[in-house]
PDB file of C-alpha atoms and ligand atoms in Angstrom:
ATOM      1  CA  MET A   1      -3.427  76.755-127.451  1.00 46.00           C
ATOM      2  CA  SER A   2      -2.130  76.139-123.904  1.00 52.00           C
ATOM      3  CA  GLN A   3      -2.287  72.662-122.377  1.00 57.00           C
ATOM      4  CA  ASP A   4      -4.945  73.891-119.904  1.00 58.00           C
ATOM      5  CA  ASN A   5      -7.200  75.214-122.683  1.00 56.00           C
ATOM      6  CA  LEU A   6      -6.631  72.126-124.781  1.00 60.00           C
ATOM      7  CA  TYR A   7      -8.143  69.882-122.107  1.00 61.00           C
ATOM      8  CA  GLN A   8     -11.198  72.132-121.891  1.00 64.00           C
ATOM      9  CA  SER A   9     -11.933  71.646-125.595  1.00 65.00           C
ATOM     10  CA  ARG A  10     -14.914  69.383-126.328  1.00 65.00           C
ATOM     11  CA  TRP A  11     -12.832  67.535-128.935  1.00 65.00           C
ATOM     12  CA  VAL A  12     -10.058  66.640-126.538  1.00 72.00           C
ATOM     13  CA  GLY A  13     -11.305  63.136-125.725  1.00 76.00           C
ATOM     14  CA  ALA A  14     -11.348  61.810-129.274  1.00 82.00           C
ATOM     15  CA  GLY A  15      -8.242  63.848-130.163  1.00 82.00           C
ATOM     16  CA  TYR A  16      -6.225  62.485-127.238  1.00 83.00           C
ATOM     17  CA  ASP A  17      -7.209  58.891-127.981  1.00 88.00           C
ATOM     18  CA  ALA A  18      -6.323  59.204-131.669  1.00 89.00           C
ATOM     19  CA  LEU A  19      -2.992  60.946-131.083  1.00 86.00           C
ATOM     20  CA  SER A  20      -1.776  58.638-128.333  1.00 88.00           C
ATOM     21  CA  TRP A  21      -2.751  55.594-130.420  1.00 91.00           C
ATOM     22  CA  MET A  22      -0.814  57.023-133.390  1.00 88.00           C
ATOM     23  CA  VAL A  23       2.296  57.934-131.364  1.00 86.00           C
ATOM     24  CA  PHE A  24       2.708  54.478-129.856  1.00 91.00           C
ATOM     25  CA  ALA A  25       1.611  52.455-132.922  1.00 90.00           C
ATOM     26  CA  PRO A  26       5.185  52.133-134.321  1.00 89.00           C
ATOM     27  CA  LEU A  27       6.467  51.305-130.828  1.00 89.00           C
ATOM     28  CA  GLY A  28       4.434  48.180-130.166  1.00 93.00           C
ATOM     29  CA  GLY A  29       1.133  49.924-129.597  1.00 95.00           C
ATOM     30  CA  LEU A  30      -0.674  51.763-126.828  1.00 96.00           C
ATOM     31  CA  ARG A  31      -2.619  48.682-125.748  1.00 96.00           C
ATOM     32  CA  ARG A  32       0.609  46.756-125.178  1.00 97.00           C
ATOM     33  CA  LEU A  33       2.202  49.695-123.346  1.00 97.00           C
ATOM     34  CA  ARG A  34      -0.768  49.802-120.984  1.00 98.00           C
ATOM     35  CA  GLN A  35      -0.865  46.032-120.444  1.00 97.00           C
ATOM     36  CA  GLU A  36       2.872  45.930-119.722  1.00 97.00           C
ATOM     37  CA  ALA A  37       2.586  48.814-117.274  1.00 97.00           C
ATOM     38  CA  LEU A  38      -0.181  46.919-115.461  1.00 97.00           C
ATOM     39  CA  ASP A  39       1.795  43.673-115.532  1.00 96.00           C
ATOM     40  CA  ALA A  40       4.679  45.435-113.767  1.00 95.00           C
ATOM     41  CA  ILE A  41       2.491  46.086-110.709  1.00 94.00           C
ATOM     42  CA  GLU A  42       0.538  43.693-108.557  1.00 90.00           C
ATOM     43  CA  ILE A  43      -3.122  44.718-108.628  1.00 93.00           C
ATOM     44  CA  ARG A  44      -5.067  42.215-106.593  1.00 94.00           C
ATOM     45  CA  PRO A  45      -8.840  41.952-107.052  1.00 95.00           C
ATOM     46  CA  GLY A  46     -10.549  44.422-104.727  1.00 97.00           C
ATOM     47  CA  ALA A  47      -7.472  46.673-104.456  1.00 98.00           C
ATOM     48  CA  ARG A  48      -8.418  50.271-103.776  1.00 98.00           C
ATOM     49  CA  VAL A  49      -6.866  52.387-106.526  1.00 98.00           C
ATOM     50  CA  LEU A  50      -6.810  56.186-106.768  1.00 98.00           C
ATOM     51  CA  GLU A  51      -6.129  57.272-110.337  1.00 98.00           C
ATOM     52  CA  LEU A  52      -4.942  60.863-110.761  1.00 98.00           C
ATOM     53  CA  GLY A  53      -5.486  62.453-114.197  1.00 98.00           C
ATOM     54  CA  CYS A  54      -7.462  59.523-115.610  1.00 98.00           C
ATOM     55  CA  GLY A  55      -8.095  61.237-118.963  1.00 96.00           C
ATOM     56  CA  THR A  56     -10.355  59.262-121.281  1.00 96.00           C
ATOM     57  CA  GLY A  57     -10.114  56.135-119.129  1.00 97.00           C
ATOM     58  CA  GLY A  58      -7.653  53.980-121.074  1.00 97.00           C
ATOM     59  CA  PHE A  59      -5.995  52.766-117.879  1.00 98.00           C
ATOM     60  CA  THR A  60      -9.221  53.036-115.861  1.00 98.00           C
ATOM     61  CA  ARG A  61     -10.889  50.347-117.961  1.00 97.00           C
ATOM     62  CA  LEU A  62      -7.901  47.986-117.644  1.00 97.00           C
ATOM     63  CA  LEU A  63      -7.512  48.557-113.913  1.00 98.00           C
ATOM     64  CA  ALA A  64     -11.229  47.857-113.461  1.00 98.00           C
ATOM     65  CA  ALA A  65     -10.873  44.668-115.534  1.00 97.00           C
ATOM     66  CA  ARG A  66      -8.263  43.482-113.014  1.00 96.00           C
ATOM     67  CA  GLY A  67     -10.742  43.941-110.208  1.00 97.00           C
ATOM     68  CA  ALA A  68      -9.585  47.303-108.831  1.00 98.00           C
ATOM     69  CA  GLN A  69     -12.035  49.491-106.895  1.00 98.00           C
ATOM     70  CA  LEU A  70     -11.355  52.797-108.609  1.00 98.00           C
ATOM     71  CA  THR A  71     -11.623  56.446-107.758  1.00 98.00           C
ATOM     72  CA  SER A  72     -10.494  58.354-110.846  1.00 98.00           C
ATOM     73  CA  VAL A  73      -9.898  62.106-110.835  1.00 98.00           C
ATOM     74  CA  ASP A  74      -9.531  64.588-113.695  1.00 97.00           C
ATOM     75  CA  ARG A  75     -10.363  68.253-114.149  1.00 96.00           C
ATOM     76  CA  SER A  76     -11.633  67.992-117.715  1.00 93.00           C
ATOM     77  CA  PRO A  77     -15.353  67.160-118.018  1.00 93.00           C
ATOM     78  CA  HIS A  78     -14.855  66.179-121.657  1.00 91.00           C
ATOM     79  CA  VAL A  79     -12.341  63.414-120.989  1.00 94.00           C
ATOM     80  CA  LEU A  80     -14.345  62.281-117.964  1.00 96.00           C
ATOM     81  CA  ALA A  81     -17.438  61.764-120.132  1.00 94.00           C
ATOM     82  CA  ARG A  82     -15.467  59.302-122.239  1.00 94.00           C
ATOM     83  CA  ALA A  83     -13.877  57.625-119.209  1.00 96.00           C
ATOM     84  CA  ARG A  84     -17.313  57.081-117.614  1.00 97.00           C
ATOM     85  CA  ARG A  85     -18.419  55.129-120.680  1.00 96.00           C
ATOM     86  CA  ARG A  86     -15.264  52.992-120.588  1.00 96.00           C
ATOM     87  CA  ALA A  87     -15.370  52.137-116.901  1.00 97.00           C
ATOM     88  CA  PRO A  88     -18.963  52.485-115.645  1.00 97.00           C
ATOM     89  CA  GLY A  89     -18.121  50.845-112.312  1.00 96.00           C
ATOM     90  CA  ALA A  90     -15.483  53.425-111.315  1.00 98.00           C
ATOM     91  CA  THR A  91     -16.157  56.495-109.186  1.00 98.00           C
ATOM     92  CA  PHE A  92     -15.189  59.644-111.087  1.00 98.00           C
ATOM     93  CA  VAL A  93     -14.363  63.002-109.537  1.00 98.00           C
ATOM     94  CA  GLU A  94     -14.056  66.212-111.542  1.00 98.00           C
ATOM     95  CA  SER A  95     -11.353  68.192-109.777  1.00 98.00           C
ATOM     96  CA  GLU A  96      -8.124  70.080-110.155  1.00 98.00           C
ATOM     97  CA  LEU A  97      -5.495  67.735-108.696  1.00 98.00           C
ATOM     98  CA  THR A  98      -3.881  70.374-106.501  1.00 98.00           C
ATOM     99  CA  ALA A  99      -7.279  71.032-104.878  1.00 98.00           C
ATOM    100  CA  TYR A 100      -8.257  67.370-104.539  1.00 98.00           C
ATOM    101  CA  ARG A 101      -8.355  65.874-101.042  1.00 97.00           C
ATOM    102  CA  PRO A 102      -8.652  62.063-100.996  1.00 97.00           C
ATOM    103  CA  GLN A 103     -11.566  60.770 -98.959  1.00 93.00           C
ATOM    104  CA  GLY A 104     -10.022  57.430 -98.069  1.00 92.00           C
ATOM    105  CA  SER A 105      -6.832  55.384 -98.155  1.00 97.00           C
ATOM    106  CA  TYR A 106      -5.627  53.480-101.185  1.00 98.00           C
ATOM    107  CA  ASP A 107      -3.467  50.440-101.901  1.00 97.00           C
ATOM    108  CA  VAL A 108      -2.287  51.991-105.151  1.00 97.00           C
ATOM    109  CA  VAL A 109      -2.139  55.553-106.474  1.00 98.00           C
ATOM    110  CA  TRP A 110      -1.843  55.479-110.284  1.00 98.00           C
ATOM    111  CA  VAL A 111      -0.554  58.557-112.195  1.00 98.00           C
ATOM    112  CA  ALA A 112      -0.071  58.037-115.943  1.00 98.00           C
ATOM    113  CA  PHE A 113       1.273  60.717-118.273  1.00 95.00           C
ATOM    114  CA  VAL A 114       0.225  63.535-115.950  1.00 95.00           C
ATOM    115  CA  LEU A 115       3.160  64.680-113.801  1.00 93.00           C
ATOM    116  CA  HIS A 116       5.144  66.002-116.749  1.00 89.00           C
ATOM    117  CA  GLU A 117       2.303  68.455-117.438  1.00 90.00           C
ATOM    118  CA  LEU A 118       2.496  70.054-113.983  1.00 91.00           C
ATOM    119  CA  ASP A 119       4.756  72.898-112.902  1.00 89.00           C
ATOM    120  CA  PRO A 120       7.189  72.101-110.046  1.00 86.00           C
ATOM    121  CA  ALA A 121       4.964  73.449-107.248  1.00 90.00           C
ATOM    122  CA  ALA A 122       1.914  71.542-108.510  1.00 93.00           C
ATOM    123  CA  ARG A 123       3.974  68.361-108.970  1.00 91.00           C
ATOM    124  CA  GLN A 124       5.221  68.525-105.419  1.00 91.00           C
ATOM    125  CA  ALA A 125       1.721  69.144-104.094  1.00 95.00           C
ATOM    126  CA  VAL A 126       0.298  66.231-106.106  1.00 96.00           C
ATOM    127  CA  LEU A 127       3.065  63.826-105.058  1.00 95.00           C
ATOM    128  CA  THR A 128       2.597  64.804-101.412  1.00 95.00           C
ATOM    129  CA  MET A 129      -1.172  64.304-101.715  1.00 97.00           C
ATOM    130  CA  ALA A 130      -0.572  60.922-103.434  1.00 97.00           C
ATOM    131  CA  ARG A 131       1.732  59.814-100.631  1.00 96.00           C
ATOM    132  CA  SER A 132      -0.805  60.839 -97.989  1.00 96.00           C
ATOM    133  CA  ALA A 133      -3.501  58.797 -99.765  1.00 97.00           C
ATOM    134  CA  LEU A 134      -1.516  55.527 -99.566  1.00 97.00           C
ATOM    135  CA  VAL A 135      -2.067  52.896 -96.920  1.00 96.00           C
ATOM    136  CA  PRO A 136       1.124  51.756 -95.145  1.00 94.00           C
ATOM    137  CA  GLY A 137       2.899  49.515 -97.650  1.00 93.00           C
ATOM    138  CA  GLY A 138       0.907  50.998-100.548  1.00 96.00           C
ATOM    139  CA  THR A 139       2.370  51.701-103.984  1.00 96.00           C
ATOM    140  CA  LEU A 140       2.606  54.853-106.053  1.00 97.00           C
ATOM    141  CA  VAL A 141       2.752  54.044-109.766  1.00 97.00           C
ATOM    142  CA  ILE A 142       3.999  56.585-112.290  1.00 96.00           C
ATOM    143  CA  VAL A 143       3.778  55.912-116.025  1.00 96.00           C
ATOM    144  CA  GLU A 144       5.627  58.550-118.011  1.00 93.00           C
ATOM    145  CA  HIS A 145       7.484  59.436-121.162  1.00 90.00           C
ATOM    146  CA  ALA A 146      11.171  58.518-121.304  1.00 88.00           C
ATOM    147  CA  LEU A 147      14.119  59.098-123.579  1.00 85.00           C
ATOM    148  CA  PRO A 148      15.007  55.955-125.548  1.00 86.00           C
ATOM    149  CA  ALA A 149      18.665  54.948-125.467  1.00 84.00           C
ATOM    150  CA  GLY A 150      18.745  53.941-129.131  1.00 78.00           C
ATOM    151  CA  GLY A 151      16.845  52.995-132.265  1.00 82.00           C
ATOM    152  CA  LEU A 152      15.811  55.310-135.072  1.00 83.00           C
ATOM    153  CA  VAL A 153      12.054  54.843-134.688  1.00 80.00           C
ATOM    154  CA  PRO A 154      11.937  55.301-130.902  1.00 79.00           C
ATOM    155  CA  ARG A 155      14.157  58.381-131.105  1.00 83.00           C
ATOM    156  CA  ALA A 156      12.106  59.915-133.905  1.00 82.00           C
ATOM    157  CA  MET A 157       8.822  59.295-132.086  1.00 77.00           C
ATOM    158  CA  SER A 158      10.316  60.621-128.880  1.00 77.00           C
ATOM    159  CA  ARG A 159      11.327  63.884-130.578  1.00 80.00           C
ATOM    160  CA  PHE A 160       7.891  64.196-132.139  1.00 78.00           C
ATOM    161  CA  VAL A 161       6.110  63.742-128.812  1.00 75.00           C
ATOM    162  CA  HIS A 162       8.355  66.085-126.895  1.00 77.00           C
ATOM    163  CA  ALA A 163       7.892  68.822-129.478  1.00 79.00           C
ATOM    164  CA  PHE A 164       4.227  69.031-128.426  1.00 76.00           C
ATOM    165  CA  GLU A 165       4.623  68.625-124.682  1.00 78.00           C
ATOM    166  CA  PRO A 166       4.800  71.546-122.214  1.00 78.00           C
ATOM    167  CA  ALA A 167       8.226  72.779-121.106  1.00 77.00           C
ATOM    168  CA  SER A 168       7.814  71.007-117.758  1.00 77.00           C
ATOM    169  CA  ILE A 169       8.538  67.684-119.490  1.00 77.00           C
ATOM    170  CA  VAL A 170      12.225  68.678-119.563  1.00 76.00           C
ATOM    171  CA  ASP A 171      12.335  68.525-115.727  1.00 74.00           C
ATOM    172  CA  TRP A 172      10.973  65.017-115.867  1.00 76.00           C
ATOM    173  CA  LEU A 173      13.292  63.752-118.603  1.00 76.00           C
ATOM    174  CA  ARG A 174      16.388  65.281-117.007  1.00 75.00           C
ATOM    175  CA  GLY A 175      15.745  64.654-113.345  1.00 72.00           C
ATOM    176  CA  GLY A 176      13.086  61.948-113.130  1.00 71.00           C
ATOM    177  CA  PHE A 177      11.523  63.832-110.184  1.00 72.00           C
ATOM    178  CA  THR A 178      13.811  61.891-107.841  1.00 78.00           C
ATOM    179  CA  GLY A 179      14.194  64.888-105.533  1.00 81.00           C
ATOM    180  CA  GLU A 180      10.464  65.591-105.555  1.00 83.00           C
ATOM    181  CA  LEU A 181       9.628  61.951-104.809  1.00 87.00           C
ATOM    182  CA  ALA A 182      12.069  61.950-101.893  1.00 89.00           C
ATOM    183  CA  GLN A 183      10.638  65.230-100.610  1.00 89.00           C
ATOM    184  CA  ALA A 184       7.169  63.669-100.683  1.00 90.00           C
ATOM    185  CA  GLY A 185       8.499  60.739 -98.631  1.00 92.00           C
ATOM    186  CA  LEU A 186       8.572  58.241-101.502  1.00 93.00           C
ATOM    187  CA  THR A 187      11.342  55.881-102.615  1.00 92.00           C
ATOM    188  CA  VAL A 188      11.556  54.360-106.102  1.00 91.00           C
ATOM    189  CA  THR A 189      11.376  50.570-105.774  1.00 92.00           C
ATOM    190  CA  SER A 190      11.206  49.509-109.429  1.00 92.00           C
ATOM    191  CA  ARG A 191      11.508  50.935-112.900  1.00 92.00           C
ATOM    192  CA  ARG A 192      10.634  49.153-116.148  1.00 95.00           C
ATOM    193  CA  PRO A 193      10.955  50.497-119.716  1.00 94.00           C
ATOM    194  CA  LEU A 194       7.903  50.430-122.005  1.00 96.00           C
ATOM    195  CA  ALA A 195       7.346  51.023-125.725  1.00 94.00           C
ATOM    196  CA  ARG A 196      10.979  50.494-126.735  1.00 93.00           C
ATOM    197  CA  GLY A 197      12.256  52.858-124.085  1.00 91.00           C
ATOM    198  CA  THR A 198       9.989  55.809-124.982  1.00 91.00           C
ATOM    199  CA  ALA A 199       8.003  55.335-121.764  1.00 93.00           C
ATOM    200  CA  VAL A 200       8.630  53.964-118.303  1.00 93.00           C
ATOM    201  CA  VAL A 201       6.614  52.573-115.388  1.00 95.00           C
ATOM    202  CA  ILE A 202       7.984  53.395-111.963  1.00 94.00           C
ATOM    203  CA  SER A 203       6.731  52.197-108.636  1.00 94.00           C
ATOM    204  CA  GLY A 204       7.418  53.935-105.382  1.00 93.00           C
ATOM    205  CA  ALA A 205       6.777  53.172-101.752  1.00 93.00           C
ATOM    206  CA  SER A 206       6.485  55.424 -98.769  1.00 84.00           C
ATOM    207  CA  GLY A 207       9.442  55.541 -96.414  1.00 67.00           C
TER     208      GLY A 207
HETATM  209  C1  SAM B 317      -1.854  63.141-121.079  1.00 70.28           C
HETATM  210  S1  SAM B 317      -3.410  62.904-120.296  1.00 70.28           S
HETATM  211  C2  SAM B 317      -3.215  61.266-119.606  1.00 70.28           C
HETATM  212  C3  SAM B 317      -4.529  60.607-119.364  1.00 70.28           C
HETATM  213  C4  SAM B 317      -4.471  59.148-118.840  1.00 70.28           C
HETATM  214  N1  SAM B 317      -3.830  59.059-117.543  1.00 70.28           N
HETATM  215  C5  SAM B 317      -3.813  58.216-119.820  1.00 70.28           C
HETATM  216  O1  SAM B 317      -2.735  57.701-119.520  1.00 70.28           O
HETATM  217  O2  SAM B 317      -4.373  58.024-120.914  1.00 70.28           O
HETATM  218  C6  SAM B 317      -3.291  63.937-118.864  1.00 70.28           C
HETATM  219  C7  SAM B 317      -4.599  64.078-118.104  1.00 70.28           C
HETATM  220  O3  SAM B 317      -4.328  64.742-116.867  1.00 70.28           O
HETATM  221  C8  SAM B 317      -5.311  65.741-116.647  1.00 70.28           C
HETATM  222  N2  SAM B 317      -4.676  66.809-115.884  1.00 70.28           N
HETATM  223  C9  SAM B 317      -3.533  67.478-116.186  1.00 70.28           C
HETATM  224  N3  SAM B 317      -3.265  68.394-115.243  1.00 70.28           N
HETATM  225  C10 SAM B 317      -4.265  68.304-114.336  1.00 70.28           C
HETATM  226  C11 SAM B 317      -4.555  69.004-113.125  1.00 70.28           C
HETATM  227  N4  SAM B 317      -3.743  69.955-112.681  1.00 70.28           N
HETATM  228  N5  SAM B 317      -5.678  68.666-112.444  1.00 70.28           N
HETATM  229  C12 SAM B 317      -6.503  67.665-112.898  1.00 70.28           C
HETATM  230  N6  SAM B 317      -6.280  66.987-114.027  1.00 70.28           N
HETATM  231  C13 SAM B 317      -5.177  67.297-114.739  1.00 70.28           C
HETATM  232  C14 SAM B 317      -5.737  66.207-118.017  1.00 70.28           C
HETATM  233  O4  SAM B 317      -7.047  66.753-118.001  1.00 70.28           O
HETATM  234  C15 SAM B 317      -5.634  64.924-118.831  1.00 70.28           C
HETATM  235  O5  SAM B 317      -6.858  64.239-118.878  1.00 70.28           O
END
């Protein structure tokens, strides 16, 4: 089943939550990964946050708990149904990311575990759209898979995850999208490892 079809399955919400919980359980846990990603970024109460590819709302709920005013976008109605239950105060938009046009300006654009699923043209379009949605001085946050430098468990989990990911993940792991970020007018300002090096949170600023 292709990645696109997978997200249109009615079971995808529960399946995604169970699998991601299982993958990160031996690496400190998904909850900790998410909290540490949030701790790496300053989210002040009332911050306007645009979340691209919100999935089942794992980050949406935590961002809302920190006082963010959220607009969360995803193309899959099945994951959105779950996300709506988790973060009832957020505004949800069902849309393909490459077709989405932000209605306002945002302090933070949050993209977690999404870019590696997009082909190069879509990635560039989404990064350019994300950049255009930021207020001056705003922050783009990318949470993504990473290759751990060492450790048997992290390496084994990393291999397991990457076996199921689309081929586009190789671009991410090899190049880190540095060229694409620069082309979109974004500069990486910080990078912090998560989940024993199997994930990373990156922040970028325009300019
Ligand atoms: C791996 S999940 C990550 C979900 C969430 N950000 C998280 O960290 O739990 C990727 C999400 O991105 C969405 N997605 C992927 N490609 C997309 C596209 N081109 N347009 C809109 N949504 C997309 C999928 O539907 C899915 O919900």
